[in-house]
Amino acid sequence: MRRDALFRRWLLAADVVAIVGAFVLTVGLSSRSLQLTWTGIAGLPILLVGAKIAGLYDRDEMLLRKTTLDEAPRLFQLATLCALVAWLAGGLIVNGALDRHEALFLWLALAALLIVARAAARIVALRMAPPERCLFIGDEASAETICSKLTDHCGVKAEVVAQLDLDKAAPWSIDTFSAPRLAEIRDLAQSMDVHRAIIAPGWSEAEPEEILNLVRTLKAVGVRVTVVPRLLEVVGSSVEIDDLHGAKLMGVRRFDLTRSSTAVKRVFDLLGASIGLLAVAPLMIAIAIAIRLDSRGPVFFRQLRVGRHGHRFYMLKFRTMVPQAEAMKDSLRDRNEAREGLFKIAEDPRMTRVGRFLRETALDELPQLLNIVMGEMSLVGPRPLVVDEDRRIEGWNRRRLELMPGMTGPWQILGPARVPLREMVAMDYLYVANWSLWTDVKILLRTVPHVLGRRGL
């Protein structure tokens, strides 16, 4: 389709710019008189073919959300291979050969430019491409959830143009997946110019073979298919496919972290928090002075939260409200904008002038770096709830407390006021079930534009 071709062309152009730019920078900044050879220039198509084989141009076709961070590990692999070949090839690619420092610079430049160029290419392609027209096949509750995820989120440009609730509609209750019914769905998709079908297979009597026939029918007319997996809502997406002599099995990873993974996460937190405290210490001093000059009361706000394994601790923030804020809370509950037990007001009258700025820029969260150093919090993790909110969490959702609570997490990127408590704890559970160090790095990187966009935390 033209929409998919647009993304492929822009990604191809981005890779060319990144690879050529990395080599030009390496040669130009070298203290020696290096030059690219014709052999090196002729090798560019080979690198692009390697990127094609790695699936770096076809991945976006399968996804609603176009993101560069998720493919960063493969881009690092491509950059590593390219830099290693350029170093080992001697004078074949660069006249004069690269030394170790130049090869290291080439590797870093390649990795950085590939990520930046591809991210920019996707932004341009998303703006140029028309919205992806989606047909949702499933119940109304699932449709409402998916529709809310398609709006106001970076990397997504799609709209649901029609919905089929095969359980609710009487004409579909009998022989739902017969040939005539499948033909009707196919004709509907064609008549409405549907680009993608989103299937939420929640029908009680639907057999896997019938759903497969539905998928085949849609793909036969060029409609891309996305399936909402029910099983993965419980086990998470971190599974390994096991091929048992032709039988496909899913191996589900253990839920809790191993001792080595816990140690790696703790070292990452300590390094990140220590460097962060050193970097922002002057800013924190300036904020403390501004708070004291703006209103009476303490600089820090200490709030009792529930941490790992249910242990309670006092989370630190810069004070953003008047000292009697808690006493005023009951009188403002009718203005609460959050849902399901959370309390948040966009224009909270209890905030001070300095506090409003701190909330908008998320600078009030900086003292939590001290909580991290003290071992009470993590850079990334489940949201630390207040005691009243924690009492509402029951069943398997309490497994979210297996990890240390974090300054940021998957719910932060969406904005906590827009995420109901039930959905937030489910996101936390899946974060714990699928933890990896790279997941933490991605969430931290995605938090940066969220904060710079002044959407607060």
Coordinates of C-alpha atoms in Angstrom, one line a residue:
M1 CA 0.0 0.0 0.0
R2 CA 1.1 3.6 -0.6
R3 CA 1.0 4.4 3.1
D4 CA 3.5 1.5 3.9
A5 CA 5.7 2.5 0.9
L6 CA 5.9 6.0 2.2
F7 CA 7.3 4.8 5.6
R8 CA 9.8 2.4 3.8
R9 CA 11.1 5.2 1.5
W10 CA 11.6 7.6 4.4
L11 CA 13.3 5.0 6.5
L12 CA 15.6 4.1 3.6
A13 CA 16.5 7.7 3.1
A14 CA 17.2 8.1 6.8
D15 CA 19.5 5.1 6.8
V16 CA 21.4 6.5 3.8
V17 CA 21.8 9.9 5.5
A18 CA 22.9 8.3 8.8
I19 CA 25.5 5.9 7.3
V20 CA 27.0 8.5 5.0
G21 CA 26.9 11.1 7.7
A22 CA 28.7 8.8 10.2
F23 CA 31.5 8.1 7.8
V24 CA 31.9 11.7 6.7
L25 CA 32.1 12.8 10.3
T26 CA 34.7 10.1 11.1
V27 CA 36.8 11.0 8.2
G28 CA 36.3 14.8 8.6
L29 CA 37.2 14.9 12.3
S30 CA 40.2 12.6 12.1
S31 CA 43.6 14.1 12.7
R32 CA 44.9 12.1 9.7
S33 CA 44.1 12.6 6.0
L34 CA 41.5 9.9 5.6
Q35 CA 39.3 9.5 2.6
L36 CA 36.4 7.2 1.7
T37 CA 37.3 4.7 -1.1
W38 CA 35.0 3.8 -4.0
T39 CA 34.8 0.3 -2.5
G40 CA 33.4 1.8 0.7
I41 CA 30.8 3.8 -1.3
A42 CA 29.8 0.8 -3.3
G43 CA 29.3 -1.1 0.0
L44 CA 26.5 1.2 1.0
P45 CA 23.8 -0.9 -0.8
I46 CA 25.1 -4.0 1.0
L47 CA 24.4 -2.3 4.4
L48 CA 20.9 -1.4 3.2
V49 CA 20.2 -4.9 2.1
G50 CA 21.4 -6.1 5.6
A51 CA 18.9 -3.7 7.2
K52 CA 16.2 -5.1 4.9
I53 CA 17.1 -8.7 5.9
A54 CA 16.9 -7.7 9.6
G55 CA 13.3 -6.5 9.0
L56 CA 14.0 -2.8 9.6
Y57 CA 11.9 -1.7 6.7
D58 CA 8.9 -4.0 7.0
R59 CA 8.3 -3.8 10.8
D60 CA 6.1 -0.6 10.6
E61 CA 3.6 -2.3 8.3
M62 CA 2.6 -4.7 11.1
L63 CA 2.4 -2.0 13.8
L64 CA -0.1 0.7 14.7
R65 CA 2.4 2.6 16.8
K66 CA 5.5 3.5 14.9
T67 CA 8.4 3.7 17.3
T68 CA 12.2 3.8 16.9
L69 CA 13.3 2.9 20.4
D70 CA 11.9 -0.6 20.2
E71 CA 14.2 -1.4 17.2
A72 CA 17.2 0.3 18.8
P73 CA 18.9 -3.0 19.7
R74 CA 18.9 -4.1 16.1
L75 CA 20.2 -0.7 15.0
F76 CA 23.0 -1.1 17.5
Q77 CA 23.8 -4.5 16.0
L78 CA 23.8 -3.0 12.5
A79 CA 26.1 -0.2 13.6
T80 CA 28.4 -2.6 15.4
L81 CA 28.7 -4.8 12.3
C82 CA 29.3 -1.9 10.1
A83 CA 32.0 -0.3 12.3
L84 CA 33.7 -3.7 12.8
V85 CA 33.9 -4.4 9.1
A86 CA 35.2 -0.9 8.4
W87 CA 37.9 -1.4 11.0
L88 CA 38.9 -4.9 10.0
A89 CA 38.8 -4.1 6.2
G90 CA 41.9 -2.0 6.5
G91 CA 42.2 0.3 3.5
L92 CA 39.3 -1.2 1.5
I93 CA 36.7 1.2 2.9
V94 CA 38.7 4.1 4.2
N95 CA 42.0 5.0 2.6
G96 CA 44.5 4.7 5.4
A97 CA 42.5 2.4 7.6
L98 CA 40.8 3.3 10.9
D99 CA 42.5 3.1 14.2
R100 CA 40.7 2.0 17.4
H101 CA 39.6 5.5 18.4
E102 CA 38.2 6.3 14.9
A103 CA 36.4 2.9 14.8
L104 CA 34.9 3.6 18.2
F105 CA 33.7 7.1 17.1
L106 CA 32.3 5.6 13.9
W107 CA 30.3 3.0 15.9
L108 CA 28.9 5.6 18.3
A109 CA 28.1 8.0 15.4
L110 CA 26.4 5.3 13.4
A111 CA 24.3 4.1 16.3
A112 CA 23.2 7.7 17.3
L113 CA 22.6 8.9 13.7
L114 CA 20.6 5.8 12.8
I115 CA 18.3 6.2 15.8
V116 CA 17.9 10.0 15.3
A117 CA 17.4 9.9 11.6
R118 CA 14.8 7.1 11.8
A119 CA 12.9 8.9 14.5
A120 CA 12.8 12.0 12.4
A121 CA 11.8 10.0 9.3
R122 CA 8.9 8.5 11.1
I123 CA 7.7 11.9 12.3
V124 CA 7.8 13.2 8.8
A125 CA 6.1 10.2 7.3
L126 CA 3.3 10.2 10.0
R127 CA 2.6 13.8 9.2
M128 CA 2.5 13.1 5.4
A129 CA 0.5 9.9 5.6
P130 CA -3.3 9.8 5.9
P131 CA -4.8 8.3 9.0
E132 CA -4.9 4.5 9.1
R133 CA -8.5 3.5 8.7
C134 CA -9.4 0.6 11.1
L135 CA -12.2 -1.8 11.4
F136 CA -12.7 -3.1 15.0
I137 CA -14.1 -6.6 15.4
G138 CA -15.0 -7.2 19.1
D139 CA -17.1 -6.0 22.0
E140 CA -17.9 -2.4 22.8
A141 CA -15.7 -2.3 26.0
S142 CA -12.6 -3.5 24.0
A143 CA -13.5 -1.0 21.2
E144 CA -13.7 1.9 23.7
T145 CA -10.3 0.9 25.2
I146 CA -8.6 0.7 21.8
C147 CA -10.1 3.9 20.5
S148 CA -8.8 5.8 23.6
K149 CA -5.3 4.4 22.9
L150 CA -5.4 5.6 19.3
T151 CA -5.9 9.2 20.2
D152 CA -3.3 11.7 21.5
H153 CA -0.4 9.3 21.5
C154 CA 2.9 9.8 19.8
G155 CA 3.7 7.5 16.9
V156 CA 0.0 6.7 16.2
K157 CA -2.1 8.1 13.4
A158 CA -5.2 5.9 13.1
E159 CA -9.0 6.0 13.5
V160 CA -11.7 3.4 14.0
V161 CA -14.2 3.9 11.1
A162 CA -16.4 0.9 11.9
Q163 CA -17.1 -1.6 14.6
L164 CA -18.6 -5.1 14.5
D165 CA -19.7 -6.7 17.8
L166 CA -20.2 -10.3 16.8
D167 CA -21.5 -11.3 20.2
K168 CA -24.1 -8.5 20.6
A169 CA -25.6 -8.3 17.1
A170 CA -28.3 -10.9 16.7
P171 CA -27.6 -11.6 13.0
W172 CA -24.2 -12.8 14.0
S173 CA -25.1 -15.0 16.9
I174 CA -25.6 -18.1 14.8
D175 CA -23.0 -19.4 12.4
T176 CA -20.9 -16.3 12.9
F177 CA -18.0 -17.4 10.7
S178 CA -19.9 -19.0 7.8
A179 CA -18.8 -18.2 4.2
P180 CA -21.6 -15.6 3.7
R181 CA -20.7 -13.8 6.9
L182 CA -17.0 -13.7 6.0
A183 CA -18.0 -12.3 2.6
E184 CA -20.0 -9.6 4.3
I185 CA -17.0 -8.6 6.5
R186 CA -14.8 -8.6 3.4
D187 CA -17.1 -6.4 1.4
L188 CA -17.5 -4.0 4.4
A189 CA -13.8 -3.7 4.6
Q190 CA -13.5 -3.0 0.9
S191 CA -16.4 -0.5 0.7
M192 CA -15.1 1.5 3.7
D193 CA -11.5 1.5 2.4
V194 CA -10.3 -0.2 5.6
H195 CA -6.5 -0.4 6.0
R196 CA -6.4 -2.5 9.1
A197 CA -8.7 -4.8 11.1
I198 CA -8.3 -5.0 14.9
I199 CA -9.7 -8.2 16.2
A200 CA -10.5 -8.8 19.9
P201 CA -11.5 -12.5 19.9
G202 CA -13.7 -12.6 23.0
W203 CA -16.5 -14.6 21.5
S204 CA -17.5 -17.5 23.8
E205 CA -18.1 -19.9 21.0
A206 CA -15.4 -18.9 18.5
E207 CA -12.9 -21.6 17.6
P208 CA -9.3 -20.8 16.7
E209 CA -9.9 -22.2 13.2
E210 CA -12.8 -19.8 12.7
I211 CA -10.8 -16.8 13.8
L212 CA -8.0 -17.9 11.5
N213 CA -10.5 -18.0 8.6
L214 CA -11.5 -14.4 9.5
V215 CA -7.9 -13.4 9.4
R216 CA -7.3 -15.1 6.1
T217 CA -10.4 -13.5 4.6
L218 CA -9.2 -10.0 5.6
K219 CA -5.7 -10.5 4.5
A220 CA -6.8 -11.8 1.1
V221 CA -8.2 -8.4 0.2
G222 CA -5.1 -6.5 1.4
V223 CA -6.3 -5.6 4.9
R224 CA -3.6 -5.7 7.6
V225 CA -4.7 -7.5 10.7
T226 CA -3.9 -6.8 14.4
V227 CA -5.1 -9.2 17.1
V228 CA -5.7 -8.2 20.7
P229 CA -4.2 -11.2 22.7
R230 CA -6.2 -12.3 25.7
L231 CA -3.6 -14.7 27.1
L232 CA -0.9 -12.0 27.1
E233 CA -3.0 -9.7 29.3
V234 CA -2.1 -12.2 32.1
V235 CA 1.3 -13.5 31.2
G236 CA 2.7 -10.4 29.6
S237 CA 4.5 -10.2 26.2
S238 CA 7.8 -11.6 27.3
V239 CA 7.5 -15.1 26.1
E240 CA 9.8 -17.5 24.1
I241 CA 8.5 -19.5 21.2
D242 CA 9.5 -23.1 21.5
D243 CA 9.4 -25.3 18.4
L244 CA 8.7 -28.8 19.6
H245 CA 9.2 -30.7 16.3
G246 CA 6.6 -28.6 14.5
A247 CA 4.4 -27.8 17.5
K248 CA 4.6 -24.2 18.6
L249 CA 4.7 -23.7 22.4
M250 CA 5.1 -20.5 24.5
G251 CA 7.5 -20.5 27.4
V252 CA 6.5 -17.9 30.0
R253 CA 9.3 -16.3 32.0
R254 CA 9.3 -16.3 35.8
F255 CA 7.4 -13.4 37.3
D256 CA 9.9 -12.1 39.9
L257 CA 13.5 -11.0 39.2
T258 CA 16.5 -13.2 39.8
R259 CA 19.0 -12.0 42.3
S260 CA 21.4 -11.0 39.5
S261 CA 18.7 -9.0 37.7
T262 CA 17.8 -7.3 41.0
A263 CA 21.4 -6.4 41.5
V264 CA 21.7 -5.0 38.0
K265 CA 18.6 -2.8 38.4
R266 CA 19.9 -1.5 41.8
V267 CA 23.3 -0.6 40.4
F268 CA 21.6 1.2 37.5
D269 CA 19.4 3.1 40.0
L270 CA 22.3 4.1 42.2
L271 CA 24.4 5.3 39.3
G272 CA 21.5 7.2 37.7
A273 CA 20.3 8.8 40.9
S274 CA 23.9 9.8 42.1
I275 CA 24.7 11.4 38.7
G276 CA 21.3 13.0 38.7
L277 CA 21.7 14.5 42.1
L278 CA 25.2 15.9 41.3
A279 CA 23.8 17.4 38.0
V280 CA 20.7 19.0 39.5
A281 CA 22.0 20.0 43.0
P282 CA 22.3 23.8 42.1
L283 CA 18.8 23.7 40.6
M284 CA 17.4 22.0 43.8
I285 CA 19.0 24.7 46.0
A286 CA 17.4 27.4 43.8
I287 CA 14.0 25.7 44.0
A288 CA 14.3 25.4 47.8
I289 CA 15.0 29.1 48.1
A290 CA 12.1 30.0 45.8
I291 CA 9.7 27.8 47.9
R292 CA 10.7 29.5 51.1
L293 CA 10.3 33.0 49.6
D294 CA 7.0 32.2 48.0
S295 CA 5.1 30.8 51.0
R296 CA 5.5 29.7 54.6
G297 CA 6.0 26.0 55.4
P298 CA 8.6 23.3 54.8
V299 CA 10.6 22.9 51.6
F300 CA 9.8 19.2 51.2
F301 CA 6.5 17.4 51.3
R302 CA 6.6 14.0 52.8
Q303 CA 3.8 11.6 51.9
L304 CA 3.3 8.0 53.2
R305 CA 3.4 5.6 50.3
V306 CA 3.3 1.8 49.9
G307 CA 6.5 0.4 48.5
R308 CA 8.0 -3.0 47.6
H309 CA 6.4 -6.0 49.3
G310 CA 3.9 -3.6 51.0
H311 CA 6.5 -1.8 53.1
R312 CA 5.6 1.8 53.7
F313 CA 7.9 4.8 53.3
Y314 CA 7.8 8.5 53.0
M315 CA 8.1 9.7 49.5
L316 CA 9.8 13.2 49.1
K317 CA 8.7 16.0 46.8
F318 CA 9.2 19.7 46.8
R319 CA 6.2 21.3 48.4
T320 CA 3.8 22.7 45.8
M321 CA 0.8 23.5 47.9
V322 CA -0.2 25.6 50.9
P323 CA 0.5 23.9 54.3
Q324 CA -3.2 23.2 55.0
A325 CA -3.7 21.4 51.6
E326 CA -4.8 18.0 53.1
A327 CA -7.5 19.6 55.2
M328 CA -8.9 21.2 52.0
K329 CA -9.0 17.9 50.1
D330 CA -12.5 16.8 51.1
S331 CA -14.1 20.2 50.0
L332 CA -12.6 19.8 46.5
R333 CA -13.6 16.2 45.7
D334 CA -16.3 17.3 43.3
R335 CA -13.6 18.8 41.1
N336 CA -11.5 15.6 40.9
E337 CA -10.5 14.8 37.3
A338 CA -8.9 11.5 37.9
R339 CA -10.8 8.2 38.1
E340 CA -11.2 5.1 40.2
G341 CA -9.8 6.4 43.5
L342 CA -7.1 8.7 42.3
F343 CA -7.3 12.4 43.1
K344 CA -5.9 15.0 40.7
I345 CA -7.1 18.5 39.7
A346 CA -5.5 20.4 36.8
E347 CA -6.0 23.9 38.2
D348 CA -5.8 23.0 41.9
P349 CA -6.5 26.1 44.0
R350 CA -4.2 24.7 46.8
M351 CA -1.1 25.2 44.7
T352 CA 1.3 28.1 45.3
R353 CA 2.7 30.2 42.5
V354 CA 6.1 28.4 42.6
G355 CA 4.3 25.1 43.1
R356 CA 2.3 25.5 39.9
F357 CA 5.5 25.9 37.9
L358 CA 7.1 22.9 39.6
R359 CA 4.1 20.7 38.8
E360 CA 4.0 21.8 35.2
T361 CA 7.7 21.0 34.7
A362 CA 7.7 17.9 37.0
L363 CA 10.6 19.5 39.0
D364 CA 8.7 18.8 42.2
E365 CA 9.7 15.1 41.7
L366 CA 13.5 15.7 41.9
P367 CA 13.8 14.9 45.7
Q368 CA 12.7 11.4 44.9
L369 CA 16.3 10.9 43.8
L370 CA 17.1 10.8 47.5
N371 CA 14.5 8.0 48.0
I372 CA 16.3 6.1 45.3
V373 CA 19.7 6.5 47.0
M374 CA 18.1 5.3 50.3
G375 CA 16.8 2.2 48.6
E376 CA 13.1 3.0 48.9
M377 CA 12.5 3.8 45.2
S378 CA 13.8 3.0 41.7
L379 CA 14.3 5.2 38.7
V380 CA 11.6 3.2 36.8
G381 CA 9.0 1.0 38.5
P382 CA 5.3 0.7 39.5
R383 CA 3.7 3.8 40.8
P384 CA 3.9 4.2 44.6
L385 CA 0.4 4.5 45.8
V386 CA -0.9 6.2 48.9
V387 CA -2.3 3.9 51.6
D388 CA -6.0 4.5 50.6
E389 CA -5.3 3.8 47.0
D390 CA -3.3 0.7 47.8
R391 CA -6.2 -0.8 49.7
R392 CA -8.2 -0.9 46.5
I393 CA -5.7 -3.2 44.8
E394 CA -6.6 -6.8 45.1
G395 CA -5.7 -10.2 43.7
W396 CA -3.0 -10.7 41.1
N397 CA -2.7 -6.9 40.7
R398 CA -0.8 -6.9 44.1
R399 CA 2.1 -8.6 42.4
R400 CA 3.0 -5.1 41.1
L401 CA 4.7 -4.7 44.5
E402 CA 7.4 -7.3 43.6
L403 CA 9.5 -4.4 42.3
M404 CA 10.6 -1.2 43.9
P405 CA 8.2 1.7 43.1
G406 CA 9.6 4.2 40.6
M407 CA 9.9 7.9 39.9
T408 CA 8.5 7.1 36.4
G409 CA 6.8 4.2 34.7
P410 CA 4.6 3.2 31.8
W411 CA 1.6 5.0 33.3
Q412 CA 3.6 8.3 33.6
I413 CA 4.1 8.6 29.9
L414 CA 0.3 8.6 29.4
G415 CA -0.3 11.1 32.2
P416 CA -1.7 9.7 35.5
A417 CA -4.8 11.8 35.4
R418 CA -5.9 10.1 32.3
V419 CA -5.2 6.5 33.4
P420 CA -7.8 4.9 35.7
L421 CA -6.5 3.0 38.7
R422 CA -7.6 -0.4 37.4
E423 CA -5.7 0.1 34.1
M424 CA -2.7 1.6 35.8
V425 CA -2.1 -1.4 38.1
A426 CA -2.5 -3.7 35.1
M427 CA 0.2 -1.8 33.3
D428 CA 2.4 -2.0 36.4
Y429 CA 1.8 -5.8 36.6
L430 CA 2.8 -6.2 32.9
Y431 CA 5.9 -4.0 33.5
V432 CA 7.0 -6.3 36.4
A433 CA 6.3 -9.4 34.3
N434 CA 8.3 -8.2 31.4
W435 CA 11.1 -6.3 33.1
S436 CA 14.5 -5.8 31.4
L437 CA 17.1 -3.1 31.7
W438 CA 16.4 -2.0 28.2
T439 CA 12.7 -1.5 29.2
D440 CA 13.8 0.9 31.9
V441 CA 16.0 2.8 29.5
K442 CA 13.2 3.2 27.0
I443 CA 10.8 4.4 29.6
L444 CA 13.3 7.0 30.9
L445 CA 13.9 8.2 27.3
R446 CA 10.2 8.5 26.6
T447 CA 9.7 10.4 29.9
V448 CA 12.0 13.2 28.7
P449 CA 9.7 14.5 25.9
H450 CA 6.7 14.0 28.2
V451 CA 8.3 16.3 30.8
L452 CA 9.6 18.8 28.2
G453 CA 6.1 19.0 26.8
R454 CA 5.0 20.2 30.2
R455 CA 2.4 17.5 30.7
G456 CA 3.7 16.9 34.2
L457 CA 4.1 13.6 36.1

